[in-house]
Structures are given as structure tokens and as C-alpha cells.
Amino acid sequence: MATASHQTGTTPVAHPRKAAAPVLGLALAALATVVWSGSFVTSRGLAGSVPPIQHAFWRWVIALAAVAPFGARRAWRQRNLIRGHLRHVLLASLLGVAVYNTLVNQAGLTTPAATMGMIMAASPVLMAVFERLGGVRLGARRTAGLLTACTGVLLLMGRGASFGAGDLWMIAASCCFAAYSALLCRRPAELDGTGFLFTTFLIGTGFLLPVQAASMAVQGGFAPTPATVLPLLYVGVASSAIAFFAWGRAIALIGAARAGIVYYLQPVCVAALSWALLGEDTGRPQLLCMALILGGVMLGAAPRR
């Protein structure tokens, strides 16, 4: 039986919400990427005053308080669903909350912020691999954009990154983040996004509690001054509550591989912040590499025709 569009000779019109979803997804991925870029500068800046584990613990305590008014009630209503998918929730909490940021903070003790951002730019490759293993076709344009941006990142790293202990911590962090993003793709559809976020923050903070106690006993606490509290508020509210929500929504709308291509903007953003806040110069070769990254992002993020 012919459809109405065939009968009238018109073409079907896409639903406005479906047509806007890719644009919104890309915007949310870009928002998360820009905000997270600042967290690398923060990790580096707090390296001498706040121990890495305590940095991570208080970050998530603040994030939990920020998300609780929106997610606690939803999580409670879905407690039976969460219990039914507990393995998925526990793994996301461990990788995305407890381990990932602790590794980033550990790397910040010895690795410059710009190098941290460059190494984390390896995550999109892993995201694409995980999504492809899940049976998702990336497409020629997206693959070309991924490779182009990856080439720009590798060239950028080749001009300044020298691998040491901190760089290895960052490689481990990028693996955790890619795995966390893959888990977000497989989040059961019936689980509310905000409730899921609150639950992972709560469980991840619980995972950090024993090592937080050990760090306090061995290293002592830190002085709560504006120089320590304000950066923690930034990473707790902006880099955790807002950015993780935006990233989760972006992946739900456009998938991990496509969001991962936007994530390649991170070394560009970190370099810009380093120039603006730390006065670090950016030479012409770095600008050319960044142009390559931006070109790859635009190519890979463009919708299929």
C-alpha cells in the first residue's frame, strides 16, 4: 500500500526534534569538551596543594551535592531498575568517576596541562573502536574525520610530549574514559539519565572513601583557601555535574564515535587556556596542527547525506 507521501508526490519531512538532535548532540559534546579542558589546568594547578585522591574525592562530593536536587528522587524511584542493572552501574561508577579523575590528578603531579590534553585526545580512537565492535558502522566521512583529527593530535604531540610516569597515568585515564563512554552507549534505555548520573556519582564517591581515609592518614589534609576551594568548586560543579550530564546526553543523541570526534577539540582548548591563563606561547606549527584537528572535527561531525 502506498504511503501518503507517494500518493501526493511529496517527500517525507523529518520530525523537527529528530532533525535537531544531531545539532544538540554536537553542541553538548562541545560544551563538555570545553569545560573538561579547564579541569586539566585545574589538576595541574592543584598538584602542589591538594593530594590527587583528595582532589578526586572532594570533586565528587561537590558534584554529588550539585546533582542531588535533580537526580536523587529520580534515582530512588528507579531503585529497582538500578538494582537490576547493578553490574553496569557499578562499572560505570568505577571507571568514569572513581578511577578516571584520580588518574588525571595523579598525572597532573608531573605532566603539563597541555600534554595531558594531547594524550587524552587518544580517547576518540578507542571510543570509535568500542562502537565499531558493538556493530555500529562509522561511515567513510566520519572515519576520514577521525583519522584527520588524529593525525593533527599526533603531530601536535610529536612537537612537545615526552613520555614519563605522568604521561602513562594519562594513557590509562584515556582508556578508562573511552570505556566509560562505551558504557554510556549501552545504558539501559529505561534508566533515567539524571538518576543514573546521581547514582554513579554516589557509588563512585563511595569507592573513593577508603582511599580518601588512607590519604588523610598518610598525607594529611589540605588548607581550605580560595586557591584550593574555588578550583574544586569548578571541577565539582562545571567539570563533573554539568559536563558529565552534557556528555551523557550527547552520546545518547549522536553516539560515542561522533561525540568522540568533537572531543578532539580538547588539545586546542587546553592550548588556548594555557595561553590565556599561563601565558604560554603557541607557535605556527602548533596552529597548523590545530587547524588540522578542527578540519577533522568538522568533517567527521557533519551529518550523513
PDB file of C-alpha atoms in Angstrom:
ATOM      1  CA  MET A   1       0.000   0.000   0.000  1.00  0.00           C
ATOM      2  CA  ALA A   2       1.392   3.373  -0.984  1.00  0.00           C
ATOM      3  CA  THR A   3       2.212   5.894   1.683  1.00  0.00           C
ATOM      4  CA  ALA A   4       0.701   9.364   1.757  1.00  0.00           C
ATOM      5  CA  SER A   5       3.916  10.919   0.532  1.00  0.00           C
ATOM      6  CA  HIS A   6       3.925   8.669  -2.509  1.00  0.00           C
ATOM      7  CA  GLN A   7       0.302   9.422  -3.220  1.00  0.00           C
ATOM      8  CA  THR A   8       0.761  13.191  -3.164  1.00  0.00           C
ATOM      9  CA  GLY A   9       4.169  13.168  -4.819  1.00  0.00           C
ATOM     10  CA  THR A  10       5.837  14.865  -1.832  1.00  0.00           C
ATOM     11  CA  THR A  11       8.850  13.697   0.125  1.00  0.00           C
ATOM     12  CA  PRO A  12       8.543  12.802   3.819  1.00  0.00           C
ATOM     13  CA  VAL A  13       9.517  15.604   6.181  1.00  0.00           C
ATOM     14  CA  ALA A  14      11.809  14.791   9.093  1.00  0.00           C
ATOM     15  CA  HIS A  15      10.405  15.394  12.547  1.00  0.00           C
ATOM     16  CA  PRO A  16      11.776  18.698  13.922  1.00  0.00           C
ATOM     17  CA  ARG A  17      13.068  17.042  17.104  1.00  0.00           C
ATOM     18  CA  LYS A  18      14.868  14.317  15.166  1.00  0.00           C
ATOM     19  CA  ALA A  19      16.365  16.884  12.805  1.00  0.00           C
ATOM     20  CA  ALA A  20      17.611  18.992  15.738  1.00  0.00           C
ATOM     21  CA  ALA A  21      19.032  16.046  17.706  1.00  0.00           C
ATOM     22  CA  PRO A  22      22.422  15.904  15.887  1.00  0.00           C
ATOM     23  CA  VAL A  23      22.956  19.651  16.302  1.00  0.00           C
ATOM     24  CA  LEU A  24      22.077  19.496  20.002  1.00  0.00           C
ATOM     25  CA  GLY A  25      24.276  16.431  20.479  1.00  0.00           C
ATOM     26  CA  LEU A  26      27.270  18.123  18.873  1.00  0.00           C
ATOM     27  CA  ALA A  27      26.700  21.281  20.934  1.00  0.00           C
ATOM     28  CA  LEU A  28      26.541  19.289  24.173  1.00  0.00           C
ATOM     29  CA  ALA A  29      29.692  17.331  23.261  1.00  0.00           C
ATOM     30  CA  ALA A  30      31.480  20.620  22.546  1.00  0.00           C
ATOM     31  CA  LEU A  31      30.288  22.096  25.853  1.00  0.00           C
ATOM     32  CA  ALA A  32      31.606  19.112  27.813  1.00  0.00           C
ATOM     33  CA  THR A  33      34.911  19.196  25.937  1.00  0.00           C
ATOM     34  CA  VAL A  34      35.495  22.899  26.603  1.00  0.00           C
ATOM     35  CA  VAL A  35      34.622  22.589  30.297  1.00  0.00           C
ATOM     36  CA  TRP A  36      36.800  19.499  30.741  1.00  0.00           C
ATOM     37  CA  SER A  37      39.720  21.341  29.145  1.00  0.00           C
ATOM     38  CA  GLY A  38      39.732  23.667  32.135  1.00  0.00           C
ATOM     39  CA  SER A  39      39.856  20.713  34.526  1.00  0.00           C
ATOM     40  CA  PHE A  40      43.305  19.717  33.202  1.00  0.00           C
ATOM     41  CA  VAL A  41      44.610  23.170  34.037  1.00  0.00           C
ATOM     42  CA  THR A  42      42.975  22.830  37.468  1.00  0.00           C
ATOM     43  CA  SER A  43      44.529  19.399  38.094  1.00  0.00           C
ATOM     44  CA  ARG A  44      47.928  20.821  37.258  1.00  0.00           C
ATOM     45  CA  GLY A  45      47.348  23.920  39.378  1.00  0.00           C
ATOM     46  CA  LEU A  46      46.291  21.953  42.480  1.00  0.00           C
ATOM     47  CA  ALA A  47      49.102  19.394  42.175  1.00  0.00           C
ATOM     48  CA  GLY A  48      51.242  21.066  44.834  1.00  0.00           C
ATOM     49  CA  SER A  49      48.486  21.801  47.353  1.00  0.00           C
ATOM     50  CA  VAL A  50      45.831  19.047  47.180  1.00  0.00           C
ATOM     51  CA  PRO A  51      46.770  15.321  47.046  1.00  0.00           C
ATOM     52  CA  PRO A  52      45.332  13.603  43.919  1.00  0.00           C
ATOM     53  CA  ILE A  53      42.968  11.281  45.799  1.00  0.00           C
ATOM     54  CA  GLN A  54      41.623  14.090  47.977  1.00  0.00           C
ATOM     55  CA  HIS A  55      41.196  16.227  44.873  1.00  0.00           C
ATOM     56  CA  ALA A  56      39.091  13.477  43.270  1.00  0.00           C
ATOM     57  CA  PHE A  57      37.100  12.755  46.445  1.00  0.00           C
ATOM     58  CA  TRP A  58      36.055  16.349  47.137  1.00  0.00           C
ATOM     59  CA  ARG A  59      35.358  16.899  43.450  1.00  0.00           C
ATOM     60  CA  TRP A  60      32.721  14.169  43.542  1.00  0.00           C
ATOM     61  CA  VAL A  61      31.323  15.206  46.909  1.00  0.00           C
ATOM     62  CA  ILE A  62      30.670  18.647  45.411  1.00  0.00           C
ATOM     63  CA  ALA A  63      29.308  17.118  42.199  1.00  0.00           C
ATOM     64  CA  LEU A  64      27.008  14.853  44.204  1.00  0.00           C
ATOM     65  CA  ALA A  65      25.624  17.843  46.106  1.00  0.00           C
ATOM     66  CA  ALA A  66      25.083  19.712  42.815  1.00  0.00           C
ATOM     67  CA  VAL A  67      23.210  16.833  41.140  1.00  0.00           C
ATOM     68  CA  ALA A  68      21.231  15.635  44.186  1.00  0.00           C
ATOM     69  CA  PRO A  69      18.347  18.144  43.846  1.00  0.00           C
ATOM     70  CA  PHE A  70      17.706  16.900  40.303  1.00  0.00           C
ATOM     71  CA  GLY A  71      18.675  13.232  40.424  1.00  0.00           C
ATOM     72  CA  ALA A  72      18.220  11.845  43.939  1.00  0.00           C
ATOM     73  CA  ARG A  73      14.438  11.487  43.746  1.00  0.00           C
ATOM     74  CA  ARG A  74      14.613  10.011  40.240  1.00  0.00           C
ATOM     75  CA  ALA A  75      17.227   7.505  41.343  1.00  0.00           C
ATOM     76  CA  TRP A  76      15.093   6.495  44.323  1.00  0.00           C
ATOM     77  CA  ARG A  77      12.050   5.970  42.094  1.00  0.00           C
ATOM     78  CA  GLN A  78      14.114   3.729  39.820  1.00  0.00           C
ATOM     79  CA  ARG A  79      15.942   1.866  42.583  1.00  0.00           C
ATOM     80  CA  ASN A  80      14.595  -1.495  41.427  1.00  0.00           C
ATOM     81  CA  LEU A  81      15.754  -0.853  37.856  1.00  0.00           C
ATOM     82  CA  ILE A  82      19.161   0.269  39.119  1.00  0.00           C
ATOM     83  CA  ARG A  83      19.407  -2.885  41.216  1.00  0.00           C
ATOM     84  CA  GLY A  84      18.559  -4.949  38.144  1.00  0.00           C
ATOM     85  CA  HIS A  85      21.373  -3.293  36.151  1.00  0.00           C
ATOM     86  CA  LEU A  86      23.759  -3.025  39.099  1.00  0.00           C
ATOM     87  CA  ARG A  87      26.761  -4.507  37.284  1.00  0.00           C
ATOM     88  CA  HIS A  88      26.529  -1.871  34.548  1.00  0.00           C
ATOM     89  CA  VAL A  89      26.089   0.938  37.096  1.00  0.00           C
ATOM     90  CA  LEU A  90      28.991  -0.266  39.257  1.00  0.00           C
ATOM     91  CA  LEU A  91      31.357  -0.483  36.286  1.00  0.00           C
ATOM     92  CA  ALA A  92      30.410   2.997  35.049  1.00  0.00           C
ATOM     93  CA  SER A  93      30.897   4.385  38.574  1.00  0.00           C
ATOM     94  CA  LEU A  94      34.292   2.747  38.926  1.00  0.00           C
ATOM     95  CA  LEU A  95      35.705   3.743  35.529  1.00  0.00           C
ATOM     96  CA  GLY A  96      34.083   7.131  34.930  1.00  0.00           C
ATOM     97  CA  VAL A  97      34.036   8.521  38.468  1.00  0.00           C
ATOM     98  CA  ALA A  98      36.446   6.816  40.870  1.00  0.00           C
ATOM     99  CA  VAL A  99      39.352   5.816  38.624  1.00  0.00           C
ATOM    100  CA  TYR A 100      39.396   8.229  35.672  1.00  0.00           C
ATOM    101  CA  ASN A 101      39.732  11.509  37.551  1.00  0.00           C
ATOM    102  CA  THR A 102      42.092  10.061  40.140  1.00  0.00           C
ATOM    103  CA  LEU A 103      44.438   9.053  37.318  1.00  0.00           C
ATOM    104  CA  VAL A 104      44.181  12.535  35.774  1.00  0.00           C
ATOM    105  CA  ASN A 105      45.053  14.155  39.106  1.00  0.00           C
ATOM    106  CA  GLN A 106      47.968  11.770  39.567  1.00  0.00           C
ATOM    107  CA  ALA A 107      49.268  12.674  36.116  1.00  0.00           C
ATOM    108  CA  GLY A 108      48.970  16.367  36.975  1.00  0.00           C
ATOM    109  CA  LEU A 109      51.762  15.989  39.543  1.00  0.00           C
ATOM    110  CA  THR A 110      54.389  15.745  36.783  1.00  0.00           C
ATOM    111  CA  THR A 111      52.729  16.290  33.389  1.00  0.00           C
ATOM    112  CA  PRO A 112      51.970  19.777  31.954  1.00  0.00           C
ATOM    113  CA  ALA A 113      48.300  20.536  31.304  1.00  0.00           C
ATOM    114  CA  ALA A 114      48.806  20.884  27.546  1.00  0.00           C
ATOM    115  CA  THR A 115      50.412  17.440  27.333  1.00  0.00           C
ATOM    116  CA  MET A 116      47.611  15.963  29.415  1.00  0.00           C
ATOM    117  CA  GLY A 117      45.074  17.323  26.940  1.00  0.00           C
ATOM    118  CA  MET A 118      47.033  15.951  23.982  1.00  0.00           C
ATOM    119  CA  ILE A 119      47.232  12.450  25.450  1.00  0.00           C
ATOM    120  CA  MET A 120      43.547  12.439  26.381  1.00  0.00           C
ATOM    121  CA  ALA A 121      42.808  13.160  22.730  1.00  0.00           C
ATOM    122  CA  ALA A 122      43.577   9.482  22.091  1.00  0.00           C
ATOM    123  CA  SER A 123      40.222   8.619  23.667  1.00  0.00           C
ATOM    124  CA  PRO A 124      38.139   9.167  20.497  1.00  0.00           C
ATOM    125  CA  VAL A 125      40.067   6.427  18.698  1.00  0.00           C
ATOM    126  CA  LEU A 126      39.204   3.999  21.480  1.00  0.00           C
ATOM    127  CA  MET A 127      35.590   5.209  21.517  1.00  0.00           C
ATOM    128  CA  ALA A 128      35.308   4.516  17.792  1.00  0.00           C
ATOM    129  CA  VAL A 129      36.846   1.064  18.245  1.00  0.00           C
ATOM    130  CA  PHE A 130      34.401   0.207  21.038  1.00  0.00           C
ATOM    131  CA  GLU A 131      31.447   1.442  18.972  1.00  0.00           C
ATOM    132  CA  ARG A 132      32.605  -0.473  15.891  1.00  0.00           C
ATOM    133  CA  LEU A 133      32.965  -3.648  17.974  1.00  0.00           C
ATOM    134  CA  GLY A 134      29.387  -3.037  19.064  1.00  0.00           C
ATOM    135  CA  GLY A 135      28.280  -3.311  15.442  1.00  0.00           C
ATOM    136  CA  VAL A 136      27.914   0.398  14.612  1.00  0.00           C
ATOM    137  CA  ARG A 137      29.100   1.471  11.146  1.00  0.00           C
ATOM    138  CA  LEU A 138      31.168   4.636  11.294  1.00  0.00           C
ATOM    139  CA  GLY A 139      30.899   5.611   7.629  1.00  0.00           C
ATOM    140  CA  ALA A 140      33.573   6.924   5.272  1.00  0.00           C
ATOM    141  CA  ARG A 141      33.218  10.613   6.174  1.00  0.00           C
ATOM    142  CA  ARG A 142      33.307  10.003   9.915  1.00  0.00           C
ATOM    143  CA  THR A 143      36.293   7.688   9.582  1.00  0.00           C
ATOM    144  CA  ALA A 144      38.120  10.268   7.433  1.00  0.00           C
ATOM    145  CA  GLY A 145      37.425  12.985  10.003  1.00  0.00           C
ATOM    146  CA  LEU A 146      38.610  10.711  12.803  1.00  0.00           C
ATOM    147  CA  LEU A 147      41.885   9.954  11.023  1.00  0.00           C
ATOM    148  CA  THR A 148      42.448  13.597  10.045  1.00  0.00           C
ATOM    149  CA  ALA A 149      41.956  14.871  13.588  1.00  0.00           C
ATOM    150  CA  CYS A 150      44.041  12.007  14.964  1.00  0.00           C
ATOM    151  CA  THR A 151      46.878  12.976  12.601  1.00  0.00           C
ATOM    152  CA  GLY A 152      46.749  16.536  13.902  1.00  0.00           C
ATOM    153  CA  VAL A 153      46.908  15.327  17.504  1.00  0.00           C
ATOM    154  CA  LEU A 154      49.857  13.019  16.793  1.00  0.00           C
ATOM    155  CA  LEU A 155      51.763  15.831  15.074  1.00  0.00           C
ATOM    156  CA  LEU A 156      50.988  18.136  17.986  1.00  0.00           C
ATOM    157  CA  MET A 157      52.184  15.547  20.491  1.00  0.00           C
ATOM    158  CA  GLY A 158      55.327  14.916  18.475  1.00  0.00           C
ATOM    159  CA  ARG A 159      56.347  18.542  18.973  1.00  0.00           C
ATOM    160  CA  GLY A 160      56.156  18.556  22.761  1.00  0.00           C
ATOM    161  CA  ALA A 161      55.129  15.378  24.519  1.00  0.00           C
ATOM    162  CA  SER A 162      57.881  13.312  26.121  1.00  0.00           C
ATOM    163  CA  PHE A 163      56.520  10.232  27.816  1.00  0.00           C
ATOM    164  CA  GLY A 164      57.176   9.818  31.528  1.00  0.00           C
ATOM    165  CA  ALA A 165      55.319   8.420  34.531  1.00  0.00           C
ATOM    166  CA  GLY A 166      52.628  11.114  34.402  1.00  0.00           C
ATOM    167  CA  ASP A 167      52.045  10.503  30.698  1.00  0.00           C
ATOM    168  CA  LEU A 168      51.462   6.815  31.388  1.00  0.00           C
ATOM    169  CA  TRP A 169      48.872   7.750  34.011  1.00  0.00           C
ATOM    170  CA  MET A 170      47.145   9.852  31.348  1.00  0.00           C
ATOM    171  CA  ILE A 171      47.145   6.971  28.860  1.00  0.00           C
ATOM    172  CA  ALA A 172      45.424   4.821  31.488  1.00  0.00           C
ATOM    173  CA  ALA A 173      42.952   7.662  32.118  1.00  0.00           C
ATOM    174  CA  SER A 174      42.108   7.925  28.411  1.00  0.00           C
ATOM    175  CA  CYS A 175      41.399   4.167  28.313  1.00  0.00           C
ATOM    176  CA  CYS A 176      39.070   4.491  31.320  1.00  0.00           C
ATOM    177  CA  PHE A 177      37.225   7.432  29.777  1.00  0.00           C
ATOM    178  CA  ALA A 178      36.736   5.632  26.454  1.00  0.00           C
ATOM    179  CA  ALA A 179      35.407   2.547  28.248  1.00  0.00           C
ATOM    180  CA  TYR A 180      33.073   4.755  30.318  1.00  0.00           C
ATOM    181  CA  SER A 181      31.762   6.392  27.137  1.00  0.00           C
ATOM    182  CA  ALA A 182      31.140   2.949  25.632  1.00  0.00           C
ATOM    183  CA  LEU A 183      29.162   2.021  28.750  1.00  0.00           C
ATOM    184  CA  LEU A 184      27.042   5.148  28.326  1.00  0.00           C
ATOM    185  CA  CYS A 185      26.099   3.918  24.837  1.00  0.00           C
ATOM    186  CA  ARG A 186      24.818   0.722  26.419  1.00  0.00           C
ATOM    187  CA  ARG A 187      22.960   2.358  29.291  1.00  0.00           C
ATOM    188  CA  PRO A 188      19.555   0.688  29.534  1.00  0.00           C
ATOM    189  CA  ALA A 189      17.013   2.998  27.903  1.00  0.00           C
ATOM    190  CA  GLU A 190      14.583   2.685  30.813  1.00  0.00           C
ATOM    191  CA  LEU A 191      17.098   4.210  33.238  1.00  0.00           C
ATOM    192  CA  ASP A 192      16.619   7.959  33.666  1.00  0.00           C
ATOM    193  CA  GLY A 193      19.750   9.874  32.658  1.00  0.00           C
ATOM    194  CA  THR A 194      19.842  12.232  35.647  1.00  0.00           C
ATOM    195  CA  GLY A 195      19.066   9.437  38.091  1.00  0.00           C
ATOM    196  CA  PHE A 196      21.783   7.308  36.520  1.00  0.00           C
ATOM    197  CA  LEU A 197      24.252  10.207  36.811  1.00  0.00           C
ATOM    198  CA  PHE A 198      23.424  10.751  40.501  1.00  0.00           C
ATOM    199  CA  THR A 199      23.786   7.032  41.208  1.00  0.00           C
ATOM    200  CA  THR A 200      27.195   6.778  39.538  1.00  0.00           C
ATOM    201  CA  PHE A 201      28.394   9.870  41.410  1.00  0.00           C
ATOM    202  CA  LEU A 202      27.179   8.386  44.714  1.00  0.00           C
ATOM    203  CA  ILE A 203      28.718   4.951  44.149  1.00  0.00           C
ATOM    204  CA  GLY A 204      31.951   6.424  42.728  1.00  0.00           C
ATOM    205  CA  THR A 205      32.332   8.618  45.809  1.00  0.00           C
ATOM    206  CA  GLY A 206      31.785   5.534  47.936  1.00  0.00           C
ATOM    207  CA  PHE A 207      34.564   3.748  46.050  1.00  0.00           C
ATOM    208  CA  LEU A 208      36.889   6.660  46.859  1.00  0.00           C
ATOM    209  CA  LEU A 209      36.015   6.829  50.563  1.00  0.00           C
ATOM    210  CA  PRO A 210      38.523   4.174  51.802  1.00  0.00           C
ATOM    211  CA  VAL A 211      41.433   5.614  49.783  1.00  0.00           C
ATOM    212  CA  GLN A 212      40.424   9.117  50.906  1.00  0.00           C
ATOM    213  CA  ALA A 213      40.721   7.994  54.515  1.00  0.00           C
ATOM    214  CA  ALA A 214      44.116   6.414  53.777  1.00  0.00           C
ATOM    215  CA  SER A 215      45.324   9.592  52.063  1.00  0.00           C
ATOM    216  CA  MET A 216      44.235  11.721  55.030  1.00  0.00           C
ATOM    217  CA  ALA A 217      46.060   9.414  57.435  1.00  0.00           C
ATOM    218  CA  VAL A 218      49.283   9.303  55.420  1.00  0.00           C
ATOM    219  CA  GLN A 219      49.431  12.709  53.694  1.00  0.00           C
ATOM    220  CA  GLY A 220      47.262  14.847  55.940  1.00  0.00           C
ATOM    221  CA  GLY A 221      44.619  17.275  54.722  1.00  0.00           C
ATOM    222  CA  PHE A 222      44.955  20.498  52.757  1.00  0.00           C
ATOM    223  CA  ALA A 223      44.292  24.105  53.665  1.00  0.00           C
ATOM    224  CA  PRO A 224      40.789  25.253  52.562  1.00  0.00           C
ATOM    225  CA  THR A 225      41.767  28.571  50.988  1.00  0.00           C
ATOM    226  CA  PRO A 226      40.276  30.316  47.943  1.00  0.00           C
ATOM    227  CA  ALA A 227      43.174  28.935  45.904  1.00  0.00           C
ATOM    228  CA  THR A 228      42.038  25.371  46.677  1.00  0.00           C
ATOM    229  CA  VAL A 229      38.279  25.689  47.236  1.00  0.00           C
ATOM    230  CA  LEU A 230      37.417  27.676  44.097  1.00  0.00           C
ATOM    231  CA  PRO A 231      39.137  25.222  41.697  1.00  0.00           C
ATOM    232  CA  LEU A 232      37.409  22.333  43.493  1.00  0.00           C
ATOM    233  CA  LEU A 233      34.060  24.078  43.051  1.00  0.00           C
ATOM    234  CA  TYR A 234      34.814  24.451  39.335  1.00  0.00           C
ATOM    235  CA  VAL A 235      35.676  20.790  38.809  1.00  0.00           C
ATOM    236  CA  GLY A 236      32.816  19.671  41.056  1.00  0.00           C
ATOM    237  CA  VAL A 237      30.029  21.741  39.533  1.00  0.00           C
ATOM    238  CA  ALA A 238      31.172  22.528  35.988  1.00  0.00           C
ATOM    239  CA  SER A 239      33.542  19.681  35.061  1.00  0.00           C
ATOM    240  CA  SER A 240      31.535  16.990  36.842  1.00  0.00           C
ATOM    241  CA  ALA A 241      27.841  17.799  37.230  1.00  0.00           C
ATOM    242  CA  ILE A 242      27.374  19.900  34.081  1.00  0.00           C
ATOM    243  CA  ALA A 243      29.959  18.342  31.756  1.00  0.00           C
ATOM    244  CA  PHE A 244      29.141  14.703  32.592  1.00  0.00           C
ATOM    245  CA  PHE A 245      25.423  15.366  32.085  1.00  0.00           C
ATOM    246  CA  ALA A 246      26.136  17.096  28.761  1.00  0.00           C
ATOM    247  CA  TRP A 247      28.433  14.268  27.621  1.00  0.00           C
ATOM    248  CA  GLY A 248      25.892  11.605  28.531  1.00  0.00           C
ATOM    249  CA  ARG A 249      23.141  13.405  26.604  1.00  0.00           C
ATOM    250  CA  ALA A 250      25.476  13.931  23.637  1.00  0.00           C
ATOM    251  CA  ILE A 251      26.279  10.227  23.436  1.00  0.00           C
ATOM    252  CA  ALA A 252      22.590   9.353  23.684  1.00  0.00           C
ATOM    253  CA  LEU A 253      21.859  11.683  20.757  1.00  0.00           C
ATOM    254  CA  ILE A 254      24.790  11.109  18.382  1.00  0.00           C
ATOM    255  CA  GLY A 255      26.768   8.112  19.695  1.00  0.00           C
ATOM    256  CA  ALA A 256      30.208   7.788  21.244  1.00  0.00           C
ATOM    257  CA  ALA A 257      32.211   7.806  17.995  1.00  0.00           C
ATOM    258  CA  ARG A 258      30.693  11.041  16.700  1.00  0.00           C
ATOM    259  CA  ALA A 259      30.918  12.737  20.093  1.00  0.00           C
ATOM    260  CA  GLY A 260      34.494  11.481  20.293  1.00  0.00           C
ATOM    261  CA  ILE A 261      35.407  13.381  17.144  1.00  0.00           C
ATOM    262  CA  VAL A 262      34.289  16.616  18.835  1.00  0.00           C
ATOM    263  CA  TYR A 263      36.437  15.590  21.810  1.00  0.00           C
ATOM    264  CA  TYR A 264      39.472  16.129  19.572  1.00  0.00           C
ATOM    265  CA  LEU A 265      38.915  19.846  20.220  1.00  0.00           C
ATOM    266  CA  GLN A 266      40.294  19.330  23.713  1.00  0.00           C
ATOM    267  CA  PRO A 267      44.009  19.884  22.978  1.00  0.00           C
ATOM    268  CA  VAL A 268      43.065  23.041  21.084  1.00  0.00           C
ATOM    269  CA  CYS A 269      41.032  24.293  24.056  1.00  0.00           C
ATOM    270  CA  VAL A 270      43.754  23.386  26.556  1.00  0.00           C
ATOM    271  CA  ALA A 271      46.347  25.219  24.445  1.00  0.00           C
ATOM    272  CA  ALA A 272      44.100  28.289  24.307  1.00  0.00           C
ATOM    273  CA  LEU A 273      43.569  28.220  28.073  1.00  0.00           C
ATOM    274  CA  SER A 274      47.288  27.728  28.681  1.00  0.00           C
ATOM    275  CA  TRP A 275      47.975  30.792  26.524  1.00  0.00           C
ATOM    276  CA  ALA A 276      45.260  32.882  28.219  1.00  0.00           C
ATOM    277  CA  LEU A 277      45.865  31.836  31.840  1.00  0.00           C
ATOM    278  CA  LEU A 278      49.521  30.797  31.921  1.00  0.00           C
ATOM    279  CA  GLY A 279      50.989  32.970  29.177  1.00  0.00           C
ATOM    280  CA  GLU A 280      52.354  30.027  27.174  1.00  0.00           C
ATOM    281  CA  ASP A 281      53.129  30.866  23.548  1.00  0.00           C
ATOM    282  CA  THR A 282      51.647  28.911  20.653  1.00  0.00           C
ATOM    283  CA  GLY A 283      53.828  28.765  17.558  1.00  0.00           C
ATOM    284  CA  ARG A 284      52.887  28.444  13.904  1.00  0.00           C
ATOM    285  CA  PRO A 285      53.432  24.633  13.752  1.00  0.00           C
ATOM    286  CA  GLN A 286      51.065  24.187  16.686  1.00  0.00           C
ATOM    287  CA  LEU A 287      48.488  26.414  14.978  1.00  0.00           C
ATOM    288  CA  LEU A 288      48.732  24.319  11.803  1.00  0.00           C
ATOM    289  CA  CYS A 289      48.196  21.117  13.798  1.00  0.00           C
ATOM    290  CA  MET A 290      45.200  22.688  15.498  1.00  0.00           C
ATOM    291  CA  ALA A 291      43.765  23.662  12.104  1.00  0.00           C
ATOM    292  CA  LEU A 292      44.121  20.025  11.049  1.00  0.00           C
ATOM    293  CA  ILE A 293      42.287  18.914  14.183  1.00  0.00           C
ATOM    294  CA  LEU A 294      39.476  21.414  13.618  1.00  0.00           C
ATOM    295  CA  GLY A 295      39.146  20.336   9.995  1.00  0.00           C
ATOM    296  CA  GLY A 296      38.882  16.700  11.016  1.00  0.00           C
ATOM    297  CA  VAL A 297      36.278  17.533  13.637  1.00  0.00           C
ATOM    298  CA  MET A 298      34.110  19.420  11.131  1.00  0.00           C
ATOM    299  CA  LEU A 299      34.459  16.637   8.565  1.00  0.00           C
ATOM    300  CA  GLY A 300      33.647  13.841  10.994  1.00  0.00           C
ATOM    301  CA  ALA A 301      30.852  15.668  12.790  1.00  0.00           C
ATOM    302  CA  ALA A 302      28.997  16.585   9.590  1.00  0.00           C
ATOM    303  CA  PRO A 303      25.715  14.681   9.137  1.00  0.00           C
ATOM    304  CA  ARG A 304      25.428  11.894   6.620  1.00  0.00           C
ATOM    305  CA  ARG A 305      23.762  12.753   3.328  1.00  0.00           C
TER     306      ARG A 305
END
